[in-house]
Every structure is written in structure tokens, then in C-alpha cells.
């Protein structure tokens, strides 16, 4: 059973701080990794994807991938209260090519 | 260009009734994917459909659940004889490509249908 693990949180950070969200996965052959943000009662929305080892930056968001350690993370700089949401990590299964989602980490940014 | 449209947004059914969830893909998309999100759990793949074809239903429960995507009209996820454990948010996504791979742009999900079984 291929898995994607996330700490459920809540992760609380003060406004303006860096929020660090982590995700580990079991499928060593996975090549594609996504971060979705889901506000309470809403649908997931894609915020980042990453395929190569290293960092990928987009505005206040940085995705980090380490395939050797099977670890992907999302950093949110200058966190805002509007960033408070659940962040879902998704990994594409190398065998079936479908998404495997983690259960999400709930982030609270305190004003 | 409307996104993925799902209705109803909220659906309440008594145990034993049928639930019908509808999904209209984005314009020009002919591939639809259904996911279920149980409370405090991640999204789980249910089924992948093309127009008039079920491509992959490996995530569908063997009984009571069925899905279709007719030539005309929305995709329908049907749950017969609902039980309390069916209470969840059901999301669909669509794409123009012919695989279940999210692709480099990921999926755009509809707003979901929240099913409550009482």
C-alpha cells in the first residue's frame, strides 16, 4: 500500500513567520509531486508542483524535493492569516499514475 | 469559461435512499475523475471516466456505487441505499488529456458535493 504521510497539525505560526509543511512518501518511483491548499468547506486548489530535486519558488511559496529521502516540503514565507488552511500533499503513483493524497496539515497563522 | 461544476453543493439523504451527484467538466474536457474525502482523511480516487466509458474504477466500492459519463450531459456518481459511512465530500476534476495522470498543471477540482446521511 503506497502512502503519503503528513502531520495533521495544527501547525500554528505567527503572522510574518515562515511556515514549514512536510510530507513523506513511500513510492520510490514517484516523479511528480503537488501541493494543494484547501480552505474549510472548500475544494482543493493547486498551489505548487515539483518534479526535480531541489527547490522551486513561486512568490511566497517554495517547494523542496528530496527523492533520495522521499521527502517533499512546502515553505510559506511571510505567512498571512489568509494562509490558514489545510495543505494537502499529493504524489503521483508510479504504477497507476493516479494521485495519492496525504491527509493534510492544518495551518493556523496567528495575527 | 466556467470551471468544473458540481451539484448539488449539499445533499442530505436518509439511510437507504439513493444519492445522485453531478459533475459537468470544464469546457472542452472529456475526462472526468471522482474523488471522495472522508472526514479527517485525504482525498481518495474513486473512478476515471471518458465520455460513455469507464476507464478505471479501481477506487469504487464494489457494491452500491456506480458512475457514468453519457455522451450528453454531466457525469453522474450514484450511490444506492446510502449508509452513514457514505457521508463525505465528493469532488470531481476534469482534463482534456487521456490519462489519469494529473499532468504538469495538476487537476482543477469542482466545488464538491457534501453528502450527509442521516
Tab-separated table of C-alpha atoms in Angstrom:
chain	number	residue	atom	x	y	z
A	1	UNK	CA	0.000	0.000	0.000
A	2	UNK	CA	1.671	3.185	-1.171
A	3	UNK	CA	1.336	6.001	1.318
A	4	UNK	CA	1.782	9.720	1.694
A	5	UNK	CA	2.299	10.889	5.257
A	6	UNK	CA	1.686	14.333	6.668
A	7	UNK	CA	1.492	15.621	10.211
A	8	UNK	CA	-2.146	16.575	10.748
A	9	UNK	CA	-1.279	19.588	12.901
A	10	UNK	CA	-2.480	22.126	13.624
A	11	UNK	CA	0.728	23.953	12.890
A	12	UNK	CA	0.499	27.418	14.409
A	13	UNK	CA	2.820	30.197	13.280
A	14	UNK	CA	2.721	33.936	13.942
A	15	UNK	CA	1.932	36.316	11.125
A	16	UNK	CA	5.036	37.136	9.102
A	17	UNK	CA	6.869	33.936	10.053
A	18	UNK	CA	7.889	31.067	7.781
A	19	UNK	CA	5.547	28.070	7.819
A	20	UNK	CA	7.182	24.745	7.004
A	21	UNK	CA	4.965	21.854	5.920
A	22	UNK	CA	6.378	18.398	5.407
A	23	UNK	CA	5.384	15.270	3.526
A	24	UNK	CA	6.977	11.856	3.129
A	25	UNK	CA	6.001	9.224	0.609
A	26	UNK	CA	6.626	5.530	0.217
A	27	UNK	CA	6.655	5.112	-3.589
A	28	UNK	CA	10.321	5.341	-4.551
A	29	UNK	CA	9.389	5.558	-8.241
A	30	UNK	CA	7.187	8.643	-7.896
A	31	UNK	CA	8.235	11.514	-10.111
A	32	UNK	CA	5.533	14.157	-9.676
A	33	UNK	CA	4.581	15.980	-6.506
A	34	UNK	CA	1.880	18.534	-5.841
A	35	UNK	CA	0.753	20.791	-3.032
A	36	UNK	CA	-2.902	21.744	-2.746
A	37	UNK	CA	-4.483	24.218	-0.361
A	38	UNK	CA	-7.965	23.520	0.965
A	39	UNK	CA	-9.942	26.051	2.939
A	40	UNK	CA	-12.547	24.670	5.297
A	41	UNK	CA	-15.604	23.541	3.359
A	42	UNK	CA	-13.997	24.302	0.010
A	43	UNK	CA	-12.368	22.294	-2.748
A	44	UNK	CA	-8.598	21.771	-3.018
A	45	UNK	CA	-6.747	24.274	-5.188
A	46	UNK	CA	-3.329	23.637	-6.694
A	47	UNK	CA	-0.599	25.928	-5.439
A	48	UNK	CA	2.672	24.213	-6.413
A	49	UNK	CA	4.065	21.241	-8.282
A	50	UNK	CA	7.627	19.961	-8.395
A	51	UNK	CA	9.389	17.227	-10.350
A	52	UNK	CA	13.114	17.758	-9.823
A	53	UNK	CA	15.249	17.517	-6.712
A	54	UNK	CA	15.901	20.854	-5.103
A	55	UNK	CA	13.853	23.974	-4.592
A	56	UNK	CA	11.181	25.589	-6.687
A	57	UNK	CA	9.988	29.060	-5.792
A	58	UNK	CA	6.741	30.802	-6.703
A	59	UNK	CA	6.084	34.057	-4.889
A	60	UNK	CA	5.916	33.389	-1.164
A	61	UNK	CA	5.863	29.626	-1.708
A	62	UNK	CA	8.862	27.318	-2.053
A	63	UNK	CA	8.537	23.606	-2.695
A	64	UNK	CA	11.500	21.407	-1.805
A	65	UNK	CA	12.012	17.871	-3.067
A	66	UNK	CA	14.496	15.232	-1.956
A	67	UNK	CA	13.844	11.997	-3.825
A	68	UNK	CA	16.611	10.102	-2.031
A	69	UNK	CA	14.919	10.776	1.296
A	70	UNK	CA	11.424	10.552	-0.231
A	71	UNK	CA	10.566	13.881	1.269
A	72	UNK	CA	8.797	16.934	-0.105
A	73	UNK	CA	8.107	20.133	1.761
A	74	UNK	CA	6.363	23.456	1.305
A	75	UNK	CA	7.651	26.678	2.810
A	76	UNK	CA	5.398	29.713	3.079
A	77	UNK	CA	7.280	32.924	3.713
A	78	UNK	CA	5.726	35.977	5.368
A	79	UNK	CA	2.731	33.904	6.455
A	80	UNK	CA	-0.595	35.689	6.457
A	81	UNK	CA	-3.825	34.847	8.316
A	82	UNK	CA	-5.330	34.168	4.872
A	83	UNK	CA	-2.867	31.281	4.514
A	84	UNK	CA	-4.717	29.454	7.300
A	85	UNK	CA	-5.984	26.306	5.620
A	86	UNK	CA	-5.260	22.608	5.240
A	87	UNK	CA	-2.381	21.816	2.914
A	88	UNK	CA	-2.574	18.536	1.023
A	89	UNK	CA	0.466	16.812	-0.390
A	90	UNK	CA	-0.204	14.668	-3.480
A	91	UNK	CA	2.146	12.204	-5.123
A	92	UNK	CA	1.604	10.531	-8.480
A	93	UNK	CA	1.745	6.749	-8.069
A	94	UNK	CA	4.451	5.430	-10.388
A	95	UNK	CA	2.478	2.257	-11.092
A	96	UNK	CA	-1.045	3.532	-11.666
A	97	UNK	CA	-0.284	7.188	-12.435
A	98	UNK	CA	-3.016	8.328	-10.093
A	99	UNK	CA	-2.791	10.816	-7.261
A	100	UNK	CA	-2.162	9.566	-3.743
A	101	UNK	CA	-3.093	12.284	-1.278
A	102	UNK	CA	-1.867	12.772	2.250
A	103	UNK	CA	-4.417	13.574	4.923
A	104	UNK	CA	-3.252	17.179	5.047
A	105	UNK	CA	-1.656	19.512	7.561
A	106	UNK	CA	-3.823	22.179	9.105
A	107	UNK	CA	-2.000	25.530	9.247
A	108	UNK	CA	-3.054	28.371	11.522
A	109	UNK	CA	-1.428	31.762	11.043
A	110	UNK	CA	-1.970	33.879	14.118
A	111	UNK	CA	-2.494	37.606	13.650
B	1	UNK	CA	-15.052	29.708	-19.257
B	2	UNK	CA	-16.718	28.058	-16.316
B	3	UNK	CA	-14.702	25.662	-14.232
B	4	UNK	CA	-15.747	22.218	-13.117
B	5	UNK	CA	-19.349	22.452	-11.929
B	6	UNK	CA	-20.773	20.142	-9.329
B	7	UNK	CA	-24.262	19.975	-7.926
B	8	UNK	CA	-25.804	19.866	-5.532
B	9	UNK	CA	-23.361	21.531	-3.122
B	10	UNK	CA	-25.021	19.849	-0.175
B	11	UNK	CA	-27.134	16.722	-0.192
B	12	UNK	CA	-28.887	15.135	2.757
B	13	UNK	CA	-30.242	11.619	2.442
B	14	UNK	CA	-31.785	9.187	4.872
B	15	UNK	CA	-30.250	5.753	5.199
B	16	UNK	CA	-31.428	3.523	2.383
B	17	UNK	CA	-32.143	6.312	-0.081
B	18	UNK	CA	-30.274	6.973	-3.297
B	19	UNK	CA	-27.842	9.831	-3.847
B	20	UNK	CA	-27.047	11.268	-7.259
B	21	UNK	CA	-24.097	13.603	-7.615
B	22	UNK	CA	-23.489	15.527	-10.827
B	23	UNK	CA	-20.320	16.859	-12.371
B	24	UNK	CA	-20.022	18.977	-15.506
B	25	UNK	CA	-16.413	19.146	-16.703
B	26	UNK	CA	-14.664	22.236	-17.929
B	27	UNK	CA	-15.499	23.210	-21.472
B	28	UNK	CA	-13.582	21.062	-23.920
B	29	UNK	CA	-12.721	18.411	-21.332
B	30	UNK	CA	-13.881	14.881	-21.959
B	31	UNK	CA	-12.243	13.111	-18.995
B	32	UNK	CA	-13.689	13.158	-15.513
B	33	UNK	CA	-12.269	11.901	-12.207
B	34	UNK	CA	-14.189	11.405	-8.978
B	35	UNK	CA	-12.564	11.587	-5.543
B	36	UNK	CA	-14.023	11.104	-2.080
B	37	UNK	CA	-12.854	12.881	1.044
B	38	UNK	CA	-13.975	11.333	4.302
B	39	UNK	CA	-13.843	13.487	7.444
B	40	UNK	CA	-10.260	13.907	8.668
B	41	UNK	CA	-8.927	11.865	5.746
B	42	UNK	CA	-7.226	12.610	2.474
B	43	UNK	CA	-8.800	12.520	-0.942
B	44	UNK	CA	-9.201	9.016	-2.346
B	45	UNK	CA	-9.509	8.217	-6.035
B	46	UNK	CA	-12.778	6.551	-6.976
B	47	UNK	CA	-13.235	6.421	-10.743
B	48	UNK	CA	-11.988	7.819	-14.024
B	49	UNK	CA	-14.385	8.175	-16.949
B	50	UNK	CA	-14.361	9.317	-20.518
B	51	UNK	CA	-17.488	10.045	-22.488
B	52	UNK	CA	-19.547	6.813	-22.469
B	53	UNK	CA	-16.668	4.789	-20.982
B	54	UNK	CA	-15.408	3.840	-17.555
B	55	UNK	CA	-11.618	3.776	-17.826
B	56	UNK	CA	-10.613	2.971	-14.248
B	57	UNK	CA	-12.982	2.191	-11.392
B	58	UNK	CA	-10.423	0.638	-9.089
B	59	UNK	CA	-11.304	3.006	-6.268
B	60	UNK	CA	-15.050	2.413	-6.337
B	61	UNK	CA	-16.648	0.290	-3.625
B	62	UNK	CA	-17.834	-2.942	-5.186
B	63	UNK	CA	-21.448	-2.500	-4.188
B	64	UNK	CA	-23.962	0.342	-4.268
B	65	UNK	CA	-21.708	2.768	-6.151
B	66	UNK	CA	-21.821	3.400	-9.877
B	67	UNK	CA	-20.711	6.149	-12.227
B	68	UNK	CA	-21.459	7.192	-15.751
B	69	UNK	CA	-20.492	9.908	-18.175
B	70	UNK	CA	-23.009	9.933	-21.031
B	71	UNK	CA	-22.448	11.376	-24.438
B	72	UNK	CA	-24.623	14.325	-23.480
B	73	UNK	CA	-24.930	15.807	-20.031
B	74	UNK	CA	-22.928	15.658	-16.826
B	75	UNK	CA	-21.131	12.773	-15.219
B	76	UNK	CA	-23.217	11.136	-12.507
B	77	UNK	CA	-21.958	9.379	-9.392
B	78	UNK	CA	-24.782	7.275	-7.995
B	79	UNK	CA	-24.883	5.769	-4.534
B	80	UNK	CA	-27.711	3.370	-3.840
B	81	UNK	CA	-29.031	2.515	-0.378
B	82	UNK	CA	-26.800	5.044	1.327
B	83	UNK	CA	-25.345	4.338	4.757
B	84	UNK	CA	-23.885	6.722	7.348
B	85	UNK	CA	-20.370	5.786	6.268
B	86	UNK	CA	-21.050	7.312	2.841
B	87	UNK	CA	-21.164	10.773	4.425
B	88	UNK	CA	-18.261	12.611	2.834
B	89	UNK	CA	-17.303	15.309	0.379
B	90	UNK	CA	-17.244	14.091	-3.199
B	91	UNK	CA	-15.081	16.034	-5.633
B	92	UNK	CA	-14.680	15.710	-9.339
B	93	UNK	CA	-11.969	17.011	-11.622
B	94	UNK	CA	-11.664	17.086	-15.374
B	95	UNK	CA	-8.955	17.144	-18.004
B	96	UNK	CA	-8.552	17.217	-21.741
B	97	UNK	CA	-5.859	14.522	-21.726
B	98	UNK	CA	-6.332	10.810	-21.974
B	99	UNK	CA	-4.779	9.537	-18.794
B	100	UNK	CA	-5.430	9.656	-15.095
B	101	UNK	CA	-2.150	11.492	-14.656
B	102	UNK	CA	-2.701	14.943	-13.217
B	103	UNK	CA	-0.269	16.402	-15.668
B	104	UNK	CA	2.062	19.267	-15.089
B	105	UNK	CA	-0.736	21.609	-14.174
B	106	UNK	CA	-2.450	19.302	-11.719
B	107	UNK	CA	-6.190	18.988	-11.511
B	108	UNK	CA	-8.831	21.655	-11.144
B	109	UNK	CA	-11.425	20.349	-8.764
B	110	UNK	CA	-15.073	21.249	-8.676
B	111	UNK	CA	-16.534	22.765	-5.540
B	112	UNK	CA	-17.657	19.365	-4.324
B	113	UNK	CA	-20.859	17.814	-3.076
B	114	UNK	CA	-21.119	17.291	0.635
B	115	UNK	CA	-23.262	14.259	1.285
B	116	UNK	CA	-24.747	13.774	4.727
B	117	UNK	CA	-26.578	10.559	5.505
B	118	UNK	CA	-28.935	10.789	8.469
